[in-house]
Each structure stands twice: as structure tokens, then as C-alpha cells.
PDB file of C-alpha atoms in Angstrom:
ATOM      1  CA  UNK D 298      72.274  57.557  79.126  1.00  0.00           C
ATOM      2  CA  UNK D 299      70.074  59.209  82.049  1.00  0.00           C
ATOM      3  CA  UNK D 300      72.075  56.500  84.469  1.00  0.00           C
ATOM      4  CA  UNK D 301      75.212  58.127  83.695  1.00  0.00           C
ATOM      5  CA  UNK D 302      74.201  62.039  84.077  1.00  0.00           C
ATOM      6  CA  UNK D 303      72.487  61.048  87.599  1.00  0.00           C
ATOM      7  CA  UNK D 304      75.813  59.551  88.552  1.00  0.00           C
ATOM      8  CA  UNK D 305      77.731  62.556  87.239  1.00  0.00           C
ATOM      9  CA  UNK D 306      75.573  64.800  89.093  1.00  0.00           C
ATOM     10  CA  UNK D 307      75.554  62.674  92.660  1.00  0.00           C
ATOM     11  CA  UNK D 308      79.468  62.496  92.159  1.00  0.00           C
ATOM     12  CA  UNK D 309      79.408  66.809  91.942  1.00  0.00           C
ATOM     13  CA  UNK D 310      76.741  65.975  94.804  1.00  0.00           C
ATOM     14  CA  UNK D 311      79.049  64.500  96.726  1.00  0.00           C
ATOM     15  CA  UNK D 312      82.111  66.021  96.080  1.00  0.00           C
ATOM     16  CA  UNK D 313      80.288  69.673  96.692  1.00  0.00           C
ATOM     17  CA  UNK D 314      78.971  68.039 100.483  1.00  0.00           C
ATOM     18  CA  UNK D 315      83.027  67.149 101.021  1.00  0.00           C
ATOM     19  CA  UNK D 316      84.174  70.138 100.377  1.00  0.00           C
ATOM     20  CA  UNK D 317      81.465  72.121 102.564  1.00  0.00           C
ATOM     21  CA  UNK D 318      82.686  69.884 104.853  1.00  0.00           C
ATOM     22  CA  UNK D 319      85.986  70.598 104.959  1.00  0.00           C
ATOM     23  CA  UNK D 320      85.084  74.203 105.025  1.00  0.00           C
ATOM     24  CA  UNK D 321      83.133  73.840 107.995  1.00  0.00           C
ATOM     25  CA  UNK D 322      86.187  71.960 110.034  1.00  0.00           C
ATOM     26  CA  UNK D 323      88.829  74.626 109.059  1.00  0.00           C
ATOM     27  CA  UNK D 324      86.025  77.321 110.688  1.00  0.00           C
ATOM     28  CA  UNK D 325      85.420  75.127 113.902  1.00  0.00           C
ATOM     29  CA  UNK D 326      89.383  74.936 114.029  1.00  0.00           C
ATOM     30  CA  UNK D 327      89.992  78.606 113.605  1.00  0.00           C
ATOM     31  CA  UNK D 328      86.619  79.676 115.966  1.00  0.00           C
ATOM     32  CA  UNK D 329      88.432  77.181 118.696  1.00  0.00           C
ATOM     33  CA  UNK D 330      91.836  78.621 117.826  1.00  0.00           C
ATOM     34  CA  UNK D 331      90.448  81.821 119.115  1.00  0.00           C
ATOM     35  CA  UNK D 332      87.900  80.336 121.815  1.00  0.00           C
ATOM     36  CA  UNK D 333      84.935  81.599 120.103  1.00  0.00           C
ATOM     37  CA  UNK D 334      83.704  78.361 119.242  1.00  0.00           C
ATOM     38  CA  UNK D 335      80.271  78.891 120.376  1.00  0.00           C
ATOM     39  CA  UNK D 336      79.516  82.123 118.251  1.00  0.00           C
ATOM     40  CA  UNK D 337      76.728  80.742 116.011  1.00  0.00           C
ATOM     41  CA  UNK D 338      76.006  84.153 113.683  1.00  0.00           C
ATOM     42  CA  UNK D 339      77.470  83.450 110.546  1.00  0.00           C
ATOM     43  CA  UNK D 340      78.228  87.488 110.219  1.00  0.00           C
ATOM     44  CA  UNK D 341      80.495  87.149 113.267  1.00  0.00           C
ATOM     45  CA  UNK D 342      81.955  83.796 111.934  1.00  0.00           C
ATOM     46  CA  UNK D 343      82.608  85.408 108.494  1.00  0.00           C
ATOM     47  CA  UNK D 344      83.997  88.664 110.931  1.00  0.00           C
ATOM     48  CA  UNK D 345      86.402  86.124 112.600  1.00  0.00           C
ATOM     49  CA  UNK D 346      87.368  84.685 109.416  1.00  0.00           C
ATOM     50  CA  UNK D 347      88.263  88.129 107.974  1.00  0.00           C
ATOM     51  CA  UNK D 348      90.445  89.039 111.322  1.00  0.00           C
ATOM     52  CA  UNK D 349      92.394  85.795 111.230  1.00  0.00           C
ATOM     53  CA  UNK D 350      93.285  86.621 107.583  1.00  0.00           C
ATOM     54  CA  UNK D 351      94.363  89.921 108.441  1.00  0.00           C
ATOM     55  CA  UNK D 352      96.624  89.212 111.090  1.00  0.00           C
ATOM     56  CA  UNK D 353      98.135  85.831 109.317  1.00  0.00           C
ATOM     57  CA  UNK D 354     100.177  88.759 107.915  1.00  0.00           C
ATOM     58  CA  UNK D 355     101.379  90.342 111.337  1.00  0.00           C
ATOM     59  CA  UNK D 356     104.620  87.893 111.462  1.00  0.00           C
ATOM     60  CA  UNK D 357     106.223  88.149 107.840  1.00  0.00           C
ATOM     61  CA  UNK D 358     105.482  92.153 108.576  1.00  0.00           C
ATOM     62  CA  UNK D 359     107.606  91.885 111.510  1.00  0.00           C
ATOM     63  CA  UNK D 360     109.945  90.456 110.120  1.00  0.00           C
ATOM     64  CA  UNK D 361     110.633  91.999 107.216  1.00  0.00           C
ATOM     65  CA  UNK D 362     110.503  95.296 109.458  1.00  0.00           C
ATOM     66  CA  UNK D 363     112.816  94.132 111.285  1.00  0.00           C
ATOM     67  CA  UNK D 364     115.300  92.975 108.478  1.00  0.00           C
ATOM     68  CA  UNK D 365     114.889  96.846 107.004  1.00  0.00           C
ATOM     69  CA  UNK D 366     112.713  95.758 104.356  1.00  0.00           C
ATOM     70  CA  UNK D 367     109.990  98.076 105.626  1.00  0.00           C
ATOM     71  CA  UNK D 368     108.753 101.500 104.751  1.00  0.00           C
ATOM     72  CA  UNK D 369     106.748 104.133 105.725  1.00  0.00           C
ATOM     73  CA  UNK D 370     103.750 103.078 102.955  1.00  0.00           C
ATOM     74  CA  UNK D 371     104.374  99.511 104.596  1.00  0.00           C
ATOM     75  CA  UNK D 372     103.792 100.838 108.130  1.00  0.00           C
ATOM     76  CA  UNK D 373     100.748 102.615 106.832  1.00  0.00           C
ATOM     77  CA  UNK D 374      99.415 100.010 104.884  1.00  0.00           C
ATOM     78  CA  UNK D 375      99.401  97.626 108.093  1.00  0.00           C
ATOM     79  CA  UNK D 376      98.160 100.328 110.525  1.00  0.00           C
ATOM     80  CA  UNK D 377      95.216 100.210 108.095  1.00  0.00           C
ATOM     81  CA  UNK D 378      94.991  96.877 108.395  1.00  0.00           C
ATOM     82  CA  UNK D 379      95.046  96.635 112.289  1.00  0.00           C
ATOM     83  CA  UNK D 380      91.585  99.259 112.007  1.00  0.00           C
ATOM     84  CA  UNK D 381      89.957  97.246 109.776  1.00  0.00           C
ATOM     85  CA  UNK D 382      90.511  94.315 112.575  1.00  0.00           C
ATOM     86  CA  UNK D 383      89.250  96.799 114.933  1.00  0.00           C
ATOM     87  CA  UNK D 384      86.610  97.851 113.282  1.00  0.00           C
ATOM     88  CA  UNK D 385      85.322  94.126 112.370  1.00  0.00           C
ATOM     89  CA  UNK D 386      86.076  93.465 116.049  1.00  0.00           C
ATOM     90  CA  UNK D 387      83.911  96.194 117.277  1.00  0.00           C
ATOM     91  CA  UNK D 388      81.148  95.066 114.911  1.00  0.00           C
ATOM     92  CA  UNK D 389      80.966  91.660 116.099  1.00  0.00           C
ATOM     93  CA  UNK D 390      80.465  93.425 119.766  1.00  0.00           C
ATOM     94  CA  UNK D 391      78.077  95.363 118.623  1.00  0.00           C
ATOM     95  CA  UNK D 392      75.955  92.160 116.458  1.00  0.00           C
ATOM     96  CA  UNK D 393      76.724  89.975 119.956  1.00  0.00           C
ATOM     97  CA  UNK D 394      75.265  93.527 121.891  1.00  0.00           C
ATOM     98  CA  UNK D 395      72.056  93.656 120.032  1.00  0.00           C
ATOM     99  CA  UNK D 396      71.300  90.105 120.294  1.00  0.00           C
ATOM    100  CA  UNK D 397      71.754  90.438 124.439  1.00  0.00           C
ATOM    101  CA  UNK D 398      69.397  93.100 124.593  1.00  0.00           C
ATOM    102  CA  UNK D 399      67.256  91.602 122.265  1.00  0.00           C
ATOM    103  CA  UNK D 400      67.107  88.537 124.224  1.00  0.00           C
ATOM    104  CA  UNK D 401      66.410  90.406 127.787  1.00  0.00           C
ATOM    105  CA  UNK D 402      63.508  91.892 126.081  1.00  0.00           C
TER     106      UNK D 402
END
């Protein structure tokens, strides 16, 4: 009885580890995708993460703007999303900034 729950649990054990795994492959792809691979902050990671998903979009956007299937709320919608970019760009300057000066300190 107590055999079989431990066994459960190692198998949820294990399969948890794989998929962590997994996850941490697909972010050492996309960080070397973008030659950041040796940004170690995980706020910057998670900030590089959020950019790539942002501008996955940039190619079916141009497109269907160029096919006419675009509108002003469209072009709005993805200036938006190129200052969000920006802006998570400009923080991970800032976070890599901070930790420079703290360093030289």
C-alpha cells in the first residue's frame, strides 16, 4: 500500500524534474537565439522570454498587413506591443545597470 503511493509520488517526482528540464533547454535555446546566453537574473530571463513572445507575432502581422487584412486598431494594438518590448528592454538595462554599479562599489 505505502510501496505504491511512494512510487506514484517519485513517478510525479520524476516526471515534474523532466519537464523543468525541458523548460530550462527551450530558455538556453531562446537566451542563445538572442546571444544573451550568459544573463543569469531570472527577471531578465523572464524579460527575454516576454520579448520573444511579443515579437513571435511581428511576421503573421506583416503579413496580414500586407494582404489588407489590417486596420487602424491592428496598427495600434501592435505599436503597443512594440513599447511594451521597449519598455521590458529598457528594464533589463536598467536591472543589468544596477548590478554594474553595484559591483564597482
Amino acid at each position: 500500500m505505502f510501496g505504491k503511493s511512494d512510487d506514484k509520488m517519485s513517478k510525479k517526482e520524476l516526471k515534474e524534474l523532466e519537464k523543468q528540464r525541458k523548460q530550462q533547454e527551450k530558455e538556453q535555446a531562446l537566451l542563445k537565439k538572442y546571444g544573451v546566453e550568459k544573463l543569469h537574473n531570472s527577471q531578465d530571463i523572464e524579460s527575454v522570454r516576454r520579448i520573444a513572445t511579443s515579437m513571435a507575432g511581428d511576421g503573421f502581422f506583416d503579413l496580414g498587413s500586407a494582404l489588407g487584412g489590417a486596420n487602424e486598431k491592428d496598427y495600434l494594438r501592435r505599436l503597443y506591443d512594440l513599447a511594451k518590448v521597449q519598455m521590458e528592454q529598457n528594464f533589463i538595462l536598467i536591472r543589468q545597470l544596477d548590478e554594474l554599479n553595484s559591483k564597482l562599489k
